mmCIF file of C-alpha atoms in Angstrom:
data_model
loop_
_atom_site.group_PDB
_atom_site.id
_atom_site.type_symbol
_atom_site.label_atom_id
_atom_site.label_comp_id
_atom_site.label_asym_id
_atom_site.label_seq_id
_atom_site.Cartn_x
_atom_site.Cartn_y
_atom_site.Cartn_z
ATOM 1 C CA UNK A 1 47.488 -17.795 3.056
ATOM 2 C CA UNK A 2 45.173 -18.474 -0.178
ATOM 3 C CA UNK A 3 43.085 -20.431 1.851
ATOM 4 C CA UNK A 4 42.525 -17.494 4.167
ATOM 5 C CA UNK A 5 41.809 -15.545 1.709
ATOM 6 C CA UNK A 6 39.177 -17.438 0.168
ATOM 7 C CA UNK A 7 37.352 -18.179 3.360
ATOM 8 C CA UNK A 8 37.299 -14.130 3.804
ATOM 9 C CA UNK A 9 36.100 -13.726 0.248
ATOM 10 C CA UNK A 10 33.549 -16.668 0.762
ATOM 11 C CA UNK A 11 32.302 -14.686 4.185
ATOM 12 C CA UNK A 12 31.811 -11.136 2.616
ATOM 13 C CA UNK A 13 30.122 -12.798 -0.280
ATOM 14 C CA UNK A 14 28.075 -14.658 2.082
ATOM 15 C CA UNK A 15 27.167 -12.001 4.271
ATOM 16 C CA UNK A 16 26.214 -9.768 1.264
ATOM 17 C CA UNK A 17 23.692 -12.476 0.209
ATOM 18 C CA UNK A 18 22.192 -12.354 3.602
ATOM 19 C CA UNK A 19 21.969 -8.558 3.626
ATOM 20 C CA UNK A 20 20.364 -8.501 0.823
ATOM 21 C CA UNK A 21 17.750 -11.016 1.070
ATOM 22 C CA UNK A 22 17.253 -9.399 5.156
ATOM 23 C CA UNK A 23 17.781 -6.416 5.141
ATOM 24 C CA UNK A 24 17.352 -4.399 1.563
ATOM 25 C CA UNK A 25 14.183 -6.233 0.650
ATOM 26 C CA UNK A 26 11.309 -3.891 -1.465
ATOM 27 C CA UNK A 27 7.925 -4.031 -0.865
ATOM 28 C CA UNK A 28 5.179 -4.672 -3.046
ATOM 29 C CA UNK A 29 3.391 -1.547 -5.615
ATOM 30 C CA UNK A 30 0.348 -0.309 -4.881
ATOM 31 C CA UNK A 31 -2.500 0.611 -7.669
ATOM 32 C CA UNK A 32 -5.723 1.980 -7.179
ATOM 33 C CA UNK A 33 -8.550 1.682 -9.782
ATOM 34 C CA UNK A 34 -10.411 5.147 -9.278
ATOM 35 C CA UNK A 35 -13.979 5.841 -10.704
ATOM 36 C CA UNK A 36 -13.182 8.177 -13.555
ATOM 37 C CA UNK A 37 -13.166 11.802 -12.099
ATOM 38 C CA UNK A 38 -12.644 10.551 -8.276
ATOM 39 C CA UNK A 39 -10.991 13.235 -6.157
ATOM 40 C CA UNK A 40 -11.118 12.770 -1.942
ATOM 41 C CA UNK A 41 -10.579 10.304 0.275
ATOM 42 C CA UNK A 42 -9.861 6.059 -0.128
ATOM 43 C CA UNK A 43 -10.198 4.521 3.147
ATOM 44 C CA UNK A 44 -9.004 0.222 3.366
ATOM 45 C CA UNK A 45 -10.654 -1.683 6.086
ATOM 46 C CA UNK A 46 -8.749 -4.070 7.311
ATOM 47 C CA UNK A 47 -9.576 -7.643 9.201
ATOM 48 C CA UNK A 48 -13.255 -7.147 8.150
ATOM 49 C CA UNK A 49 -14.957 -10.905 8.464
ATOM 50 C CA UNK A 50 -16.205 -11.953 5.049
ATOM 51 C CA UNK A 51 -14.662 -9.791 2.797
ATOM 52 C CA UNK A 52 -12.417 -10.453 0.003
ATOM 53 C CA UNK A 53 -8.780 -10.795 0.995
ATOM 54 C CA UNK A 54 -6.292 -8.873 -1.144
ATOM 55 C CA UNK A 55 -3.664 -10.068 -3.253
ATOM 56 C CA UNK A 56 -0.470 -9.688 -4.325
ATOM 57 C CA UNK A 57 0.368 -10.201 -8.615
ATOM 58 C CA UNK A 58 3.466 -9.390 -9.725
ATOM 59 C CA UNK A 59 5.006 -7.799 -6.772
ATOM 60 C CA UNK A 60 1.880 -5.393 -7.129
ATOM 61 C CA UNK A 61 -1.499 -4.982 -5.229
ATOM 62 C CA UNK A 62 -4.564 -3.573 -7.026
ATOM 63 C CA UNK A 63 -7.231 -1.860 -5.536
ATOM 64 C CA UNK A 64 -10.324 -1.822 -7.394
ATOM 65 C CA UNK A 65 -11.871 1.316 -5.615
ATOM 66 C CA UNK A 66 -15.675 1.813 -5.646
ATOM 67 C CA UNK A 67 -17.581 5.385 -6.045
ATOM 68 C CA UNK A 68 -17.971 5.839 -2.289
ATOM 69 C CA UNK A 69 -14.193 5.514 -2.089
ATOM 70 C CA UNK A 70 -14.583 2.971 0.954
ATOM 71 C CA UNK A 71 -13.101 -0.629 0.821
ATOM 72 C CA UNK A 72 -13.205 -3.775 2.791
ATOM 73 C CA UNK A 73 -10.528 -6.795 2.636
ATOM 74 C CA UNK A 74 -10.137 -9.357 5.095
ATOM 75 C CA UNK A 75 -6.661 -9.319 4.700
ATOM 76 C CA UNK A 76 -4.509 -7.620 7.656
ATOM 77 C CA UNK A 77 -3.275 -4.050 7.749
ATOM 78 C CA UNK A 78 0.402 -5.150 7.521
ATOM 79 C CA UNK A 79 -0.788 -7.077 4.308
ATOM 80 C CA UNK A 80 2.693 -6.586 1.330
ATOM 81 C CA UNK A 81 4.898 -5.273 4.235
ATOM 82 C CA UNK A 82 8.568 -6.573 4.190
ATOM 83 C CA UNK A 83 8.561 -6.941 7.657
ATOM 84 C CA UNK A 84 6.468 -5.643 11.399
ATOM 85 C CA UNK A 85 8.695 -2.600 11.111
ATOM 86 C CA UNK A 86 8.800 -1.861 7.594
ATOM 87 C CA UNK A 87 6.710 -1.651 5.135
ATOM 88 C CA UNK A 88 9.347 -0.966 2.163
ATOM 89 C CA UNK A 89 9.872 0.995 -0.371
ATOM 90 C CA UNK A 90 7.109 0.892 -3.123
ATOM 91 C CA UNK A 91 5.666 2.500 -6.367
ATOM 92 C CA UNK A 92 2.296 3.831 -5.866
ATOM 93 C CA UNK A 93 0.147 4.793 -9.239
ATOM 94 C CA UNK A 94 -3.212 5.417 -9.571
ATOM 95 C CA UNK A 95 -5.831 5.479 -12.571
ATOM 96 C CA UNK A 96 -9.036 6.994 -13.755
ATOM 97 C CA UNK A 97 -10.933 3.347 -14.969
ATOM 98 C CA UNK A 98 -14.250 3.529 -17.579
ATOM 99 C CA UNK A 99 -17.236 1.862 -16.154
ATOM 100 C CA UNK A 100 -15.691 -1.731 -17.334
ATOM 101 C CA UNK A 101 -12.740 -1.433 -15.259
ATOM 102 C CA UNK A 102 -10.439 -0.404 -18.427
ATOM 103 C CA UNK A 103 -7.770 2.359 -17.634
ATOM 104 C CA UNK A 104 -8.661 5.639 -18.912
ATOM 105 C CA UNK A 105 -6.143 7.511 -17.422
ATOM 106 C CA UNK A 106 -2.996 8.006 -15.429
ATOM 107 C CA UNK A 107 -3.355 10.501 -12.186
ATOM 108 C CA UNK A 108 0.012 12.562 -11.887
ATOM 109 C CA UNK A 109 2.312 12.239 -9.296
ATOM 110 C CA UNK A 110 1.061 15.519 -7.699
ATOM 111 C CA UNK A 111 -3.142 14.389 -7.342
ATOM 112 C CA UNK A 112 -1.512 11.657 -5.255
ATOM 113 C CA UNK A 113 -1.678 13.451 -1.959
ATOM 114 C CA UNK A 114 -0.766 12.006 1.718
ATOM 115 C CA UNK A 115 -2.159 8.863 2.892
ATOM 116 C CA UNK A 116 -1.764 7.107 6.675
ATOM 117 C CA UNK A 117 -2.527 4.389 8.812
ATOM 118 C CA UNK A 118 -4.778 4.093 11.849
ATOM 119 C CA UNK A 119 -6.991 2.281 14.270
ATOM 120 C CA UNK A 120 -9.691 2.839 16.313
ATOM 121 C CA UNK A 121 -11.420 0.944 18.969
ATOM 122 C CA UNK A 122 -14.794 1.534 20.929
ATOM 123 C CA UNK A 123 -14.735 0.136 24.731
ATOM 124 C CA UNK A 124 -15.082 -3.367 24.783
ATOM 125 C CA UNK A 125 -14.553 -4.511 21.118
ATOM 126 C CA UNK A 126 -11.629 -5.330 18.702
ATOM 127 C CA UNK A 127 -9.639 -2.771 17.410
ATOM 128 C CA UNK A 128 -10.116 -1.802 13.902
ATOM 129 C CA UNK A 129 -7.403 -0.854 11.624
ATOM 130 C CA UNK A 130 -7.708 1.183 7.836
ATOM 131 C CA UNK A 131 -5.814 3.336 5.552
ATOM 132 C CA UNK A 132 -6.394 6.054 4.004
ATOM 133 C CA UNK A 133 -5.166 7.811 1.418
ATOM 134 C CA UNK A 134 -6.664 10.880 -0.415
ATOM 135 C CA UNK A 135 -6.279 12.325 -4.215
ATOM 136 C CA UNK A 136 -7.080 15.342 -6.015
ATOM 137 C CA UNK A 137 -5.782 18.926 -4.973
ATOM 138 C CA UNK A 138 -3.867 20.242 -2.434
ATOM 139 C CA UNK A 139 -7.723 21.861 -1.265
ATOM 140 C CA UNK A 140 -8.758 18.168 -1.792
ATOM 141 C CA UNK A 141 -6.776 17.361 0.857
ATOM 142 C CA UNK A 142 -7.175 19.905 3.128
ATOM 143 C CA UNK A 143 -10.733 18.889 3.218
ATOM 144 C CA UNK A 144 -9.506 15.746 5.000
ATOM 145 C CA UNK A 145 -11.268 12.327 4.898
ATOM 146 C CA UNK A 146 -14.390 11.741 5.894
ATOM 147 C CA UNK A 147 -14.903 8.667 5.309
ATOM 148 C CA UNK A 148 -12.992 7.878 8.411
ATOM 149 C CA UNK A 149 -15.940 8.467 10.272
ATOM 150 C CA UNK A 150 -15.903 5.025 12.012
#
């Protein structure tokens, strides 16, 4: 009977290891680096030949974002995803940087407005996928972004 027991006991710990390392994984934060006083639109182009790839530093990826708000990585669109179906759960910050790259200054929860994936394609070449994801006000956003003019 104790040996029953155990193997049951050895199971359930065994399958809660495997849930766990399957099923409950986190994905990776996000930062963006915004020119200081950026409000609109941050567009990621994805699979772009020759640019820098992203990467991934203590469970966090950086985005350095430039003034026109548009940037290019190499790296693919499901880049820091825990899996193809999802992309986990994740802290997203951004920060006002000084002309060096220092942080000046934490954007609030609220100037963090909605953000999305996509993809385009024009007849007869590869499909291109970005991001986008837009700070400021609420009138910020409603401006849209149009840097996704592709």
């Amino acid at each position: 009977m104790k040996t029953k027991i155990g193997i049951a006991v050895l199971v359930l710990i065994f399958l809660g290891v495997m849930y766990k390392f399957l099923v409950d994984q986190e994905g990776v934060d996000q930062t963006y680096l915004l020119p200081s006083g950026f409000e609109g639109c941050v567009v990621i182009h994805y699979n772009v030949d020759g640019a820098k790839p992203l990467k991934i530093e203590n469970n966090e990826i950086v985005y350095k974002v430039p003034e026109s708000g548009i940037l290019y990585t190499s790296s693919p669109s499901d880049f820091g995803w825990v899996n193809e179906k999802h992309s986990g759960a994740y802290q997203l910050r951004a920060f006002y940087v000084d002309e060096k790259g220092e942080k000046i200054e934490e954007l609030p929860q609220e100037k963090i407005r909605f953000g999305a994936n996509g993809a385009s394609q024009e007849e007869g070449k590869p499909e291109k996928h970005y991001f986008y994801q837009i700070f400021g006000s609420e009138e910020i956003e409603n401006r849209g972004c149009p840097g996704l003019s592709l």
